[in-house]
PDB file of C-alpha atoms in Angstrom:
ATOM      1  CA  MET X   1     -45.261  -2.486 -38.247  1.00 46.00           C
ATOM      2  CA  ARG X   2     -41.726  -3.225 -39.426  1.00 56.00           C
ATOM      3  CA  GLN X   3     -38.853  -2.029 -37.295  1.00 67.00           C
ATOM      4  CA  ALA X   4     -36.460   0.397 -38.941  1.00 83.00           C
ATOM      5  CA  ASN X   5     -33.084  -0.914 -40.076  1.00 87.00           C
ATOM      6  CA  PRO X   6     -29.902   0.226 -38.332  1.00 89.00           C
ATOM      7  CA  GLN X   7     -29.161   3.686 -39.673  1.00 85.00           C
ATOM      8  CA  SER X   8     -26.075   5.603 -40.611  1.00 88.00           C
ATOM      9  CA  THR X   9     -25.540   8.366 -38.066  1.00 91.00           C
ATOM     10  CA  ALA X  10     -23.000  10.277 -40.172  1.00 93.00           C
ATOM     11  CA  GLN X  11     -24.973  11.281 -43.244  1.00 92.00           C
ATOM     12  CA  VAL X  12     -25.646  14.144 -45.605  1.00 92.00           C
ATOM     13  CA  ALA X  13     -29.188  14.486 -46.958  1.00 89.00           C
ATOM     14  CA  GLY X  14     -29.873  10.879 -45.954  1.00 84.00           C
ATOM     15  CA  HIS X  15     -26.766   9.502 -47.689  1.00 89.00           C
ATOM     16  CA  PRO X  16     -24.168   7.743 -45.496  1.00 93.00           C
ATOM     17  CA  ILE X  17     -20.845   9.627 -45.548  1.00 96.00           C
ATOM     18  CA  HIS X  18     -18.850   6.432 -44.928  1.00 96.00           C
ATOM     19  CA  ALA X  19     -20.244   4.836 -48.080  1.00 94.00           C
ATOM     20  CA  MET X  20     -19.469   7.970 -50.088  1.00 96.00           C
ATOM     21  CA  LEU X  21     -15.839   8.172 -48.922  1.00 98.00           C
ATOM     22  CA  VAL X  22     -14.769   4.512 -48.934  1.00 97.00           C
ATOM     23  CA  PRO X  23     -14.351   4.127 -52.715  1.00 98.00           C
ATOM     24  CA  ILE X  24     -11.623   6.780 -52.809  1.00 98.00           C
ATOM     25  CA  PRO X  25      -9.077   5.025 -50.561  1.00 98.00           C
ATOM     26  CA  VAL X  26      -9.974   1.652 -52.066  1.00 98.00           C
ATOM     27  CA  VAL X  27      -9.135   2.964 -55.546  1.00 98.00           C
ATOM     28  CA  CYS X  28      -5.960   4.600 -54.209  1.00 98.00           C
ATOM     29  CA  PHE X  29      -4.775   1.386 -52.529  1.00 98.00           C
ATOM     30  CA  VAL X  30      -5.571  -0.758 -55.571  1.00 98.00           C
ATOM     31  CA  GLY X  31      -3.818   1.880 -57.707  1.00 98.00           C
ATOM     32  CA  THR X  32      -0.808   1.601 -55.405  1.00 98.00           C
ATOM     33  CA  LEU X  33      -0.600  -2.119 -56.119  1.00 98.00           C
ATOM     34  CA  VAL X  34      -0.872  -1.469 -59.862  1.00 98.00           C
ATOM     35  CA  THR X  35       1.843   1.207 -59.814  1.00 98.00           C
ATOM     36  CA  ASP X  36       4.049  -0.986 -57.600  1.00 97.00           C
ATOM     37  CA  ILE X  37       3.787  -3.748 -60.190  1.00 97.00           C
ATOM     38  CA  ALA X  38       4.529  -1.250 -62.968  1.00 97.00           C
ATOM     39  CA  TYR X  39       7.649  -0.114 -61.096  1.00 96.00           C
ATOM     40  CA  TRP X  40       8.727  -3.712 -60.474  1.00 96.00           C
ATOM     41  CA  ILE X  41       8.447  -4.446 -64.215  1.00 97.00           C
ATOM     42  CA  THR X  42       9.925  -1.201 -65.592  1.00 96.00           C
ATOM     43  CA  ALA X  43      12.160   0.200 -62.804  1.00 94.00           C
ATOM     44  CA  ASN X  44      10.882   3.644 -63.842  1.00 95.00           C
ATOM     45  CA  MET X  45      11.044   5.712 -60.644  1.00 94.00           C
ATOM     46  CA  GLN X  46       7.925   7.697 -61.555  1.00 95.00           C
ATOM     47  CA  TRP X  47       5.820   4.586 -60.853  1.00 96.00           C
ATOM     48  CA  ALA X  48       7.230   4.484 -57.306  1.00 95.00           C
ATOM     49  CA  ASN X  49       6.357   8.170 -56.947  1.00 95.00           C
ATOM     50  CA  PHE X  50       2.793   7.461 -58.086  1.00 96.00           C
ATOM     51  CA  SER X  51       2.579   4.707 -55.456  1.00 97.00           C
ATOM     52  CA  ALA X  52       3.673   7.081 -52.695  1.00 96.00           C
ATOM     53  CA  TRP X  53       1.172   9.725 -53.812  1.00 97.00           C
ATOM     54  CA  LEU X  54      -1.680   7.217 -54.058  1.00 98.00           C
ATOM     55  CA  LEU X  55      -0.859   5.867 -50.598  1.00 98.00           C
ATOM     56  CA  SER X  56      -0.823   9.385 -49.152  1.00 97.00           C
ATOM     57  CA  VAL X  57      -4.180  10.361 -50.642  1.00 98.00           C
ATOM     58  CA  GLY X  58      -5.651   6.983 -49.671  1.00 98.00           C
ATOM     59  CA  LEU X  59      -4.556   7.464 -46.053  1.00 98.00           C
ATOM     60  CA  ILE X  60      -5.915  11.014 -45.831  1.00 98.00           C
ATOM     61  CA  VAL X  61      -9.346  10.041 -47.158  1.00 98.00           C
ATOM     62  CA  SER X  62      -9.258   6.834 -45.088  1.00 98.00           C
ATOM     63  CA  ALA X  63      -8.991   8.952 -41.953  1.00 98.00           C
ATOM     64  CA  LEU X  64     -12.228  10.699 -42.919  1.00 98.00           C
ATOM     65  CA  ALA X  65     -13.921   7.407 -43.834  1.00 98.00           C
ATOM     66  CA  VAL X  66     -12.828   5.889 -40.510  1.00 97.00           C
ATOM     67  CA  LEU X  67     -14.279   8.848 -38.636  1.00 98.00           C
ATOM     68  CA  ALA X  68     -17.626   8.505 -40.448  1.00 97.00           C
ATOM     69  CA  GLY X  69     -17.582   4.720 -39.980  1.00 96.00           C
ATOM     70  CA  LEU X  70     -16.929   5.034 -36.250  1.00 97.00           C
ATOM     71  CA  ILE X  71     -19.747   7.564 -35.886  1.00 97.00           C
ATOM     72  CA  ASP X  72     -22.074   5.065 -37.598  1.00 95.00           C
ATOM     73  CA  PHE X  73     -20.718   2.125 -35.577  1.00 96.00           C
ATOM     74  CA  PHE X  74     -21.155   3.830 -32.217  1.00 96.00           C
ATOM     75  CA  GLY X  75     -24.254   5.797 -33.235  1.00 95.00           C
ATOM     76  CA  ASP X  76     -26.605   2.805 -33.443  1.00 93.00           C
ATOM     77  CA  ARG X  77     -26.190  -0.105 -31.027  1.00 95.00           C
ATOM     78  CA  ARG X  78     -27.880  -2.441 -33.521  1.00 94.00           C
ATOM     79  CA  ILE X  79     -24.867  -2.053 -35.815  1.00 95.00           C
ATOM     80  CA  ARG X  80     -22.549  -3.105 -32.976  1.00 96.00           C
ATOM     81  CA  GLU X  81     -24.729  -6.186 -32.447  1.00 95.00           C
ATOM     82  CA  ILE X  82     -23.907  -7.437 -35.953  1.00 96.00           C
ATOM     83  CA  ARG X  83     -20.810  -9.671 -35.897  1.00 97.00           C
ATOM     84  CA  THR X  84     -20.043  -8.789 -39.515  1.00 97.00           C
ATOM     85  CA  ALA X  85     -19.664  -5.127 -38.522  1.00 97.00           C
ATOM     86  CA  TRP X  86     -16.933  -6.024 -36.023  1.00 98.00           C
ATOM     87  CA  ILE X  87     -15.036  -8.132 -38.568  1.00 98.00           C
ATOM     88  CA  HIS X  88     -15.433  -5.385 -41.194  1.00 98.00           C
ATOM     89  CA  ALA X  89     -14.062  -2.781 -38.782  1.00 98.00           C
ATOM     90  CA  ALA X  90     -11.175  -4.967 -37.589  1.00 98.00           C
ATOM     91  CA  GLY X  91     -10.171  -5.900 -41.140  1.00 98.00           C
ATOM     92  CA  ASN X  92     -10.208  -2.267 -42.212  1.00 98.00           C
ATOM     93  CA  ALA X  93      -8.108  -1.349 -39.163  1.00 98.00           C
ATOM     94  CA  VAL X  94      -5.513  -3.946 -40.221  1.00 98.00           C
ATOM     95  CA  ALA X  95      -5.552  -2.650 -43.814  1.00 98.00           C
ATOM     96  CA  LEU X  96      -5.112   0.916 -42.538  1.00 98.00           C
ATOM     97  CA  ALA X  97      -2.221  -0.078 -40.265  1.00 98.00           C
ATOM     98  CA  LEU X  98      -0.499  -1.913 -43.126  1.00 98.00           C
ATOM     99  CA  SER X  99      -1.009   1.122 -45.363  1.00 98.00           C
ATOM    100  CA  ILE X 100       0.588   3.393 -42.767  1.00 98.00           C
ATOM    101  CA  VAL X 101       3.610   1.077 -42.661  1.00 98.00           C
ATOM    102  CA  ASN X 102       3.554   0.971 -46.471  1.00 97.00           C
ATOM    103  CA  VAL X 103       3.699   4.762 -46.827  1.00 97.00           C
ATOM    104  CA  PHE X 104       6.875   4.758 -44.721  1.00 96.00           C
ATOM    105  CA  VAL X 105       8.311   1.911 -46.792  1.00 96.00           C
ATOM    106  CA  HIS X 106       7.529   3.867 -49.960  1.00 95.00           C
ATOM    107  CA  SER X 107       9.347   6.904 -48.575  1.00 93.00           C
ATOM    108  CA  ARG X 108      12.649   5.030 -48.871  1.00 90.00           C
ATOM    109  CA  ASP X 109      14.938   5.441 -51.825  1.00 82.00           C
ATOM    110  CA  ALA X 110      14.532   3.766 -55.197  1.00 70.00           C
ATOM    111  CA  TYR X 111      14.230  -0.003 -55.524  1.00 80.00           C
ATOM    112  CA  THR X 112      13.877  -0.713 -51.787  1.00 86.00           C
ATOM    113  CA  SER X 113      10.786   1.493 -51.610  1.00 88.00           C
ATOM    114  CA  VAL X 114       8.780  -1.001 -53.634  1.00 93.00           C
ATOM    115  CA  VAL X 115      10.483  -4.365 -54.021  1.00 93.00           C
ATOM    116  CA  PRO X 116       9.746  -6.570 -52.206  1.00 94.00           C
ATOM    117  CA  THR X 117       8.243  -5.062 -49.033  1.00 95.00           C
ATOM    118  CA  GLY X 118       6.103  -2.320 -50.598  1.00 96.00           C
ATOM    119  CA  LEU X 119       4.743  -4.703 -53.208  1.00 96.00           C
ATOM    120  CA  VAL X 120       3.861  -7.339 -50.595  1.00 97.00           C
ATOM    121  CA  LEU X 121       2.200  -4.776 -48.315  1.00 98.00           C
ATOM    122  CA  SER X 122       0.193  -3.350 -51.225  1.00 98.00           C
ATOM    123  CA  ALA X 123      -0.992  -6.824 -52.222  1.00 98.00           C
ATOM    124  CA  MET X 124      -1.950  -7.672 -48.633  1.00 98.00           C
ATOM    125  CA  VAL X 125      -3.964  -4.452 -48.298  1.00 98.00           C
ATOM    126  CA  VAL X 126      -5.843  -5.111 -51.551  1.00 98.00           C
ATOM    127  CA  LEU X 127      -6.678  -8.684 -50.459  1.00 98.00           C
ATOM    128  CA  ILE X 128      -7.922  -7.479 -47.071  1.00 98.00           C
ATOM    129  CA  LEU X 129      -9.990  -4.732 -48.707  1.00 98.00           C
ATOM    130  CA  GLY X 130     -11.585  -7.336 -50.966  1.00 98.00           C
ATOM    131  CA  VAL X 131     -12.803  -9.208 -47.888  1.00 98.00           C
ATOM    132  CA  THR X 132     -13.841  -6.131 -45.901  1.00 98.00           C
ATOM    133  CA  GLY X 133     -15.583  -4.676 -48.950  1.00 97.00           C
ATOM    134  CA  TRP X 134     -17.580  -7.888 -49.279  1.00 98.00           C
ATOM    135  CA  LEU X 135     -18.475  -7.669 -45.582  1.00 98.00           C
ATOM    136  CA  GLY X 136     -19.430  -3.999 -45.935  1.00 96.00           C
ATOM    137  CA  ALA X 137     -21.755  -4.880 -48.795  1.00 96.00           C
ATOM    138  CA  SER X 138     -23.220  -7.619 -46.602  1.00 96.00           C
ATOM    139  CA  LEU X 139     -23.959  -5.041 -43.906  1.00 95.00           C
ATOM    140  CA  VAL X 140     -25.998  -3.056 -46.405  1.00 92.00           C
ATOM    141  CA  HIS X 141     -27.635  -5.795 -48.488  1.00 92.00           C
ATOM    142  CA  ARG X 142     -28.087  -8.517 -45.868  1.00 94.00           C
ATOM    143  CA  HIS X 143     -28.454  -6.560 -42.636  1.00 92.00           C
ATOM    144  CA  GLY X 144     -30.001  -3.391 -44.096  1.00 89.00           C
ATOM    145  CA  VAL X 145     -27.562  -0.997 -42.428  1.00 90.00           C
ATOM    146  CA  GLY X 146     -28.277   2.509 -43.688  1.00 83.00           C
ATOM    147  CA  VAL X 147     -31.233   1.345 -45.790  1.00 82.00           C
ATOM    148  CA  GLU X 148     -34.740   2.601 -45.115  1.00 78.00           C
ATOM    149  CA  VAL X 149     -37.358  -0.094 -44.523  1.00 71.00           C
ATOM    150  CA  GLY X 150     -39.080  -0.824 -47.793  1.00 65.00           C
ATOM    151  CA  GLU X 151     -36.180   0.373 -49.960  1.00 57.00           C
ATOM    152  CA  ARG X 152     -34.637  -2.108 -52.334  1.00 52.00           C
ATOM    153  CA  THR X 153     -30.875  -2.539 -52.262  1.00 52.00           C
TER     154      THR X 153
END
C-alpha cells in the first residue's frame, strides 16, 4: 500500500488555501514592477499610485497566504523534512520583508518613491518570487505536497 503524500492542513473542501491565495500577491508584486517601470518612463504620478496600491493589496493577501503556508508547514512533519520547503519559505520571507520596505519607500513623495530604490526593490521581489514559485511547484509536482496518492499533477 502506498503511503499518502504530505497534505495541506489549511484547506477548504480538499483544496489548499495557500495555493489559492498565492497568485494574488504574486500578480500584485509583478504589477508593482510593471507600474514602477511605467512611472520611470512617463513620470506620470498615477503609475506610482498604482504601485503603492498594488503593494498594499499584495501585502494584505500575503499575510493570509503566509498564515495558510505556516499552517501547512507545521501541520505535517513530512513537509518540514523536505529541504525545498525550507528554501521556499525562507525565500518568500525575504520577498515579504523587501515588499514591506518597498511599501514604505513608495509612500514617499514623487520621483523618490520609485526611482531608483522602489524600482530595484520591486525587481528583486519579482526575481525572488520566480525562484520561490519554481520551488513551490516542485513541492507539489516532485514531492506530492497536497496531492492525493494516485492523482496526476
